[in-house]
PDB file of C-alpha atoms in Angstrom:
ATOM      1  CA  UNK A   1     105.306  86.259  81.145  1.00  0.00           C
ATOM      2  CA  UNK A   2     105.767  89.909  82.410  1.00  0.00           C
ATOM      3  CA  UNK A   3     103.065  91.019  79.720  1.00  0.00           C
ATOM      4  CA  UNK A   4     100.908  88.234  80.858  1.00  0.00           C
ATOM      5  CA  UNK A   5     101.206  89.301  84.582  1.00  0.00           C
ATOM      6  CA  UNK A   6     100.512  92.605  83.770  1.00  0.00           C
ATOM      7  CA  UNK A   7      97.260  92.302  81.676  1.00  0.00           C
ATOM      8  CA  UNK A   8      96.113  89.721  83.778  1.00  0.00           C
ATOM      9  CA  UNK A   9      92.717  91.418  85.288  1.00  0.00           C
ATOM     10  CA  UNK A  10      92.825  89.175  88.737  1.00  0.00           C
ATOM     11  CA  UNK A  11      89.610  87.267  89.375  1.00  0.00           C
ATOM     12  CA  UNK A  12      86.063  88.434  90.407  1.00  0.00           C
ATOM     13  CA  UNK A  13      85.082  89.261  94.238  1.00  0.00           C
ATOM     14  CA  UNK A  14      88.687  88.868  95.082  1.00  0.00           C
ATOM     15  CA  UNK A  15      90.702  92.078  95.255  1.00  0.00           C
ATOM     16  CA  UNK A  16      89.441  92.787  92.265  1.00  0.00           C
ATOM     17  CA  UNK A  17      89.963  96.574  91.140  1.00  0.00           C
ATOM     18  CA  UNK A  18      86.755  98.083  90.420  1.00  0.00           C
ATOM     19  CA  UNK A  19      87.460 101.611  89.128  1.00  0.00           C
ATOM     20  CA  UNK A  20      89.936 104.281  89.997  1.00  0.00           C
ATOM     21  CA  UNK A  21      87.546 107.598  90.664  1.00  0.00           C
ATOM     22  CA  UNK A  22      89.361 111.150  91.093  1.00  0.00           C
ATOM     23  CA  UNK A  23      92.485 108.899  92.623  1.00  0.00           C
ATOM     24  CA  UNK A  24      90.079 106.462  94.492  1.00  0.00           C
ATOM     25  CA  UNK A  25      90.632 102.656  94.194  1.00  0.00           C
ATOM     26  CA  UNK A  26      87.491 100.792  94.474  1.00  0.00           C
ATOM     27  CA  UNK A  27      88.361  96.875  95.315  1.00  0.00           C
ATOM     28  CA  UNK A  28      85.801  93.995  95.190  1.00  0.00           C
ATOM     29  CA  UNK A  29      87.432  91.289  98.485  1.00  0.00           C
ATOM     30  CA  UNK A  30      83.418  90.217  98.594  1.00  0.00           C
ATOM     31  CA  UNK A  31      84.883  86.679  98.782  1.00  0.00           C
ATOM     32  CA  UNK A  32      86.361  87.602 102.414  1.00  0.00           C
ATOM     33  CA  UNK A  33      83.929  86.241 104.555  1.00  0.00           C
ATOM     34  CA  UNK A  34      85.691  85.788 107.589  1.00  0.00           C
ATOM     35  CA  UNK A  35      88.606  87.818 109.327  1.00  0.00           C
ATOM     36  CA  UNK A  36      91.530  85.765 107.989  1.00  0.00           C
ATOM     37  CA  UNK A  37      90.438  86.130 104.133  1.00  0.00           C
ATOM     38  CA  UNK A  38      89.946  90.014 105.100  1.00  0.00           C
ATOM     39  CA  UNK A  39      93.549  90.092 106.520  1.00  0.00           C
ATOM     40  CA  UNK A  40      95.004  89.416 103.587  1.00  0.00           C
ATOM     41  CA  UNK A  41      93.635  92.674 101.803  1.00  0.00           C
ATOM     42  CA  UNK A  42      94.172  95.180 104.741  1.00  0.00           C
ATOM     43  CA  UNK A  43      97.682  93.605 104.348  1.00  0.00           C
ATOM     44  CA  UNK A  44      98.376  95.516 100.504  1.00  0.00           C
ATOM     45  CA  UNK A  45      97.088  98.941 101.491  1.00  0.00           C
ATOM     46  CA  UNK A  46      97.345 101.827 103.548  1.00  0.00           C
ATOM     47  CA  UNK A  47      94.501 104.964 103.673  1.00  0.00           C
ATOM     48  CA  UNK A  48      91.940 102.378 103.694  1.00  0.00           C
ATOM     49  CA  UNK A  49      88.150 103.266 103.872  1.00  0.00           C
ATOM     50  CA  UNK A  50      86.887  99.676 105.270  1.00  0.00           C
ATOM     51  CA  UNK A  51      83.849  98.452 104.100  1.00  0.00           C
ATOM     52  CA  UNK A  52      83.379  95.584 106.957  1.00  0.00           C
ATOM     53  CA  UNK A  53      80.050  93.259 108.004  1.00  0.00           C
ATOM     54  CA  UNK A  54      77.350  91.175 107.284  1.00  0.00           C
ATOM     55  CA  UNK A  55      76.497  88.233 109.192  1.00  0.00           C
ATOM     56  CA  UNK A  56      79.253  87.925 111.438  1.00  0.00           C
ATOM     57  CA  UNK A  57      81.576  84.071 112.214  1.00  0.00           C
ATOM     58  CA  UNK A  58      82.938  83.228 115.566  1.00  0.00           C
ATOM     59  CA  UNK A  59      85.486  85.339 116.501  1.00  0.00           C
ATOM     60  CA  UNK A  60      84.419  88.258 114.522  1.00  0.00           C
ATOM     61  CA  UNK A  61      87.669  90.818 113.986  1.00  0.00           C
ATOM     62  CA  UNK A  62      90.119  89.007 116.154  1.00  0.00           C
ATOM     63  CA  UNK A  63      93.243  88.903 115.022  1.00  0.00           C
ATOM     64  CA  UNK A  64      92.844  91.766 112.646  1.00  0.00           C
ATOM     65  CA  UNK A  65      94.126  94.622 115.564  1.00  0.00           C
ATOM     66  CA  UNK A  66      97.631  94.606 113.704  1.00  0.00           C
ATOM     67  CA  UNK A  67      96.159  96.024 110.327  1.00  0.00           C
ATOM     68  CA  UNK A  68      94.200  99.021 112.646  1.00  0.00           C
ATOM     69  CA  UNK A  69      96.572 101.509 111.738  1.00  0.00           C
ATOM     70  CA  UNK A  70      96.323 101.203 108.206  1.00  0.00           C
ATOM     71  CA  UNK A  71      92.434 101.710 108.183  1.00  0.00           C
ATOM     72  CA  UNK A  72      91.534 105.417 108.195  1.00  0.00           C
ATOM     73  CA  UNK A  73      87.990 104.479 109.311  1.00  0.00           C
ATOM     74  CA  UNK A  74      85.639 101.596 108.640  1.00  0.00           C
ATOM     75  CA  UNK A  75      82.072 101.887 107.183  1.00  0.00           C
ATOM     76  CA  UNK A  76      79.829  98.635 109.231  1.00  0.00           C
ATOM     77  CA  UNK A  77      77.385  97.304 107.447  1.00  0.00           C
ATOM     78  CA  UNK A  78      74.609  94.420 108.190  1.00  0.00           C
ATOM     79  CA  UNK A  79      74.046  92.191 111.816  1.00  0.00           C
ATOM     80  CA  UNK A  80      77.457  92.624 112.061  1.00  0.00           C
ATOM     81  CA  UNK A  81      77.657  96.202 112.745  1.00  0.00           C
ATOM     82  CA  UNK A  82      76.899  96.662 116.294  1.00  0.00           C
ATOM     83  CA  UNK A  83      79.717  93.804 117.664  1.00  0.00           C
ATOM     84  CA  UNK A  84      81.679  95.067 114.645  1.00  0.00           C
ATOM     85  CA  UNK A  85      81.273  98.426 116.251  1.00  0.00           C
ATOM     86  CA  UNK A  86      82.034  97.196 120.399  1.00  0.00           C
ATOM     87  CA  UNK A  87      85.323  95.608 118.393  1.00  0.00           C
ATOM     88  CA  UNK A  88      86.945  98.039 116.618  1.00  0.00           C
ATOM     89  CA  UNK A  89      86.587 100.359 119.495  1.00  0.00           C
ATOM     90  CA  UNK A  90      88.154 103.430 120.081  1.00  0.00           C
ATOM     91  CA  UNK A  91      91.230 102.071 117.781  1.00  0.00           C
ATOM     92  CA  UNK A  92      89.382 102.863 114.543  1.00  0.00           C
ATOM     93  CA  UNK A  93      86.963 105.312 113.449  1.00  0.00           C
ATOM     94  CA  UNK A  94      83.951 103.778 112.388  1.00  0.00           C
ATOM     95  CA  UNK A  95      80.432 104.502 111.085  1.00  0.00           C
ATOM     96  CA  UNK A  96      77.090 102.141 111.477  1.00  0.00           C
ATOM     97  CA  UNK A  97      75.552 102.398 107.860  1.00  0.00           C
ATOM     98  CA  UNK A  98      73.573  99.295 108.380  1.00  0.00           C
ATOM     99  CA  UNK A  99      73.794  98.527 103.592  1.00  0.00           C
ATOM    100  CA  UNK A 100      76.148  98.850 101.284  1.00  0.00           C
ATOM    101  CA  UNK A 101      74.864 101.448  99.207  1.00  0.00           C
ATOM    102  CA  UNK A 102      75.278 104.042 102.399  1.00  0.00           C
ATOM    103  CA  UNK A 103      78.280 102.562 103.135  1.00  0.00           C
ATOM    104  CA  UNK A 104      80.068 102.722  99.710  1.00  0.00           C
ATOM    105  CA  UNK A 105      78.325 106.434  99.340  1.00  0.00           C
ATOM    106  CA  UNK A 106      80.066 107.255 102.816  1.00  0.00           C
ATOM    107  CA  UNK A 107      83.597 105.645 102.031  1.00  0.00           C
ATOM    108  CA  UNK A 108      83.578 107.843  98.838  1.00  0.00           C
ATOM    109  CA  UNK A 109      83.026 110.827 100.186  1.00  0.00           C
ATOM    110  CA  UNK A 110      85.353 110.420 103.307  1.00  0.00           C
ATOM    111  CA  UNK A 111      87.984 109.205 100.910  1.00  0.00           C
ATOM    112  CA  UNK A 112      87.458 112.264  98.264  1.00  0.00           C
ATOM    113  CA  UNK A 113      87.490 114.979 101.487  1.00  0.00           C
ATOM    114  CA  UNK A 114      90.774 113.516 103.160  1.00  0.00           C
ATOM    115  CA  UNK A 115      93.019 114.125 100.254  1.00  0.00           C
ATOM    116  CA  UNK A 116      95.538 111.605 100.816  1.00  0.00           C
ATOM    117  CA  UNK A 117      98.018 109.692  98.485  1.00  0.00           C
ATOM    118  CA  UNK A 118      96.190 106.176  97.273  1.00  0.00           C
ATOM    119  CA  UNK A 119      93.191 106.055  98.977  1.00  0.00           C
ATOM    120  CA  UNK A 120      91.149 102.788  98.853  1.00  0.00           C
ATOM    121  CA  UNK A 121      87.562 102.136  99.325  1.00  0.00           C
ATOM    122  CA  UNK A 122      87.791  98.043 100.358  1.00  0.00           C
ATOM    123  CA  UNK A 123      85.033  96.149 100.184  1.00  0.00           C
ATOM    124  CA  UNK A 124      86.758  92.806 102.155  1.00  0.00           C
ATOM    125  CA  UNK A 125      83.536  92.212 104.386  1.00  0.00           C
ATOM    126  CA  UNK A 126      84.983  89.705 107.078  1.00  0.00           C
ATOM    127  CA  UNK A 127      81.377  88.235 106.962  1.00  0.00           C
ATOM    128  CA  UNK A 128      79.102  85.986 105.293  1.00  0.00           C
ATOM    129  CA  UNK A 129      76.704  87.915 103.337  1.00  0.00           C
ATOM    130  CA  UNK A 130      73.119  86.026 103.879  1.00  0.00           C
ATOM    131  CA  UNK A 131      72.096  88.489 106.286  1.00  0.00           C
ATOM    132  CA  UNK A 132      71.734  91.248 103.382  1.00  0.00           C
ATOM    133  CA  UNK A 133      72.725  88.894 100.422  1.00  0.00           C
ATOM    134  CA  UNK A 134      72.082  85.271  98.586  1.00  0.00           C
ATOM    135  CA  UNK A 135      75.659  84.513  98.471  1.00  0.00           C
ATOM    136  CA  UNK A 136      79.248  86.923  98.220  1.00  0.00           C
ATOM    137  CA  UNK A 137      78.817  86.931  94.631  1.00  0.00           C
ATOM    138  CA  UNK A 138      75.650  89.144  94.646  1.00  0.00           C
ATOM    139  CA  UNK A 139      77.275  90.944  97.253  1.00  0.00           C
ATOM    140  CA  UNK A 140      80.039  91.509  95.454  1.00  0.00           C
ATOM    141  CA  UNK A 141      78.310  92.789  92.160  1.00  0.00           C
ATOM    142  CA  UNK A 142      76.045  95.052  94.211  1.00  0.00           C
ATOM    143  CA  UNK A 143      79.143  96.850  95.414  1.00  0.00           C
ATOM    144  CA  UNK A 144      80.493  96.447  91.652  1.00  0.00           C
ATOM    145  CA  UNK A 145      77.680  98.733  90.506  1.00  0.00           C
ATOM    146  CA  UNK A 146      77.384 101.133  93.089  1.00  0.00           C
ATOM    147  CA  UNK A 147      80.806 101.956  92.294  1.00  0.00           C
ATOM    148  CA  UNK A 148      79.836 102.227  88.699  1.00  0.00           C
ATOM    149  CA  UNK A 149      76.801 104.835  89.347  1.00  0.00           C
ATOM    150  CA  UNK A 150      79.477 106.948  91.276  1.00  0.00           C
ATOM    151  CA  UNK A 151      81.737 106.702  88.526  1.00  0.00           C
ATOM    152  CA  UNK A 152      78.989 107.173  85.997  1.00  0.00           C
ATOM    153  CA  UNK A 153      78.340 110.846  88.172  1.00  0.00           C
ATOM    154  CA  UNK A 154      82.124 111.525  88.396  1.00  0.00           C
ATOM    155  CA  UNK A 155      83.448 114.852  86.735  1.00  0.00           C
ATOM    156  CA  UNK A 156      86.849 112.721  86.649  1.00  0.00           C
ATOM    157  CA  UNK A 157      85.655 109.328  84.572  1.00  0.00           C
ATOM    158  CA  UNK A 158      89.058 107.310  85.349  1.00  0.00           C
ATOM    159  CA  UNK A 159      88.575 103.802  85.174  1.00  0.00           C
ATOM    160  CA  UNK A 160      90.638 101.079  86.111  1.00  0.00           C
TER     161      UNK A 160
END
């Protein structure tokens, strides 16, 4: 069982390790479409470069204030960036970069500069994706290859 836990590669779109980059872990939550599904990945890591937004759900962030301290500054992407942005506040740093490809581009390079033990780039969008996307899956791949370009251009080609 312990080798079958440990080989087992998790499932798509759902904390699903990407890549490890020069000590970067890229995760894949595109299935978190709402603030409660995104909860539970802020929950398993600190140093987190938050990849947040799409089209927003009633309530947007609330109840996510207790996980602020673990976010080292959030990347907003899609319609949900402006009330994403009026949210998070002063509590967290944040960024407006409107698509995931600026987004994941700005998450890398934040998390690269910083220097700090276990960063993660989290893609756990609290959002539907229509705004941007057909459905989280798409969303979810798009991220998946971005990820993969960066690694592609990466003097340090560890992989996850």
């Amino acid at each position: 069982m312990t080798a079958g836990l440990r080989s087992y590669p998790g499932l798509v779109h759902r904390q699903e390790l990407v890549a490890t980059i020069g000590g970067i872990r890229f995760v894949n939550d595109s299935k978190a479409t709402n603030a409660d599904a995104a909860a539970k990945a802020l929950a398993c890591y600190d140093n987190i470069y938050w990849i947040a937004g799409g089209k927003p759900k009633e309530g947007g962030l609330a109840g996510l204030e207790g996980f602020y301290p673990r976010i080292r500054r959030a990347y907003l992407i899609g319609e949900a960036a402006d009330a994403f942005a009026l949210q998070l506040g002063k509590a967290v740093a944040h960024k407006k970069c409107g698509t995931l490809d600026k987004a994941v581009t700005a998450a890398a390079a934040d998390a690269g500069s910083e220097k700090l033990k276990t960063p993660i780039v989290l893609l756990s969008p609290a959002c539907a994706s229509f705004d941007q996307y057909p459905n989280f899956e798409v969303r979810g791949d798009h991220f998946r290859k971005l990820v993969q370009e960066l690694q592609s251009r990466a003097p340090d080609r560890g992989a996850a």
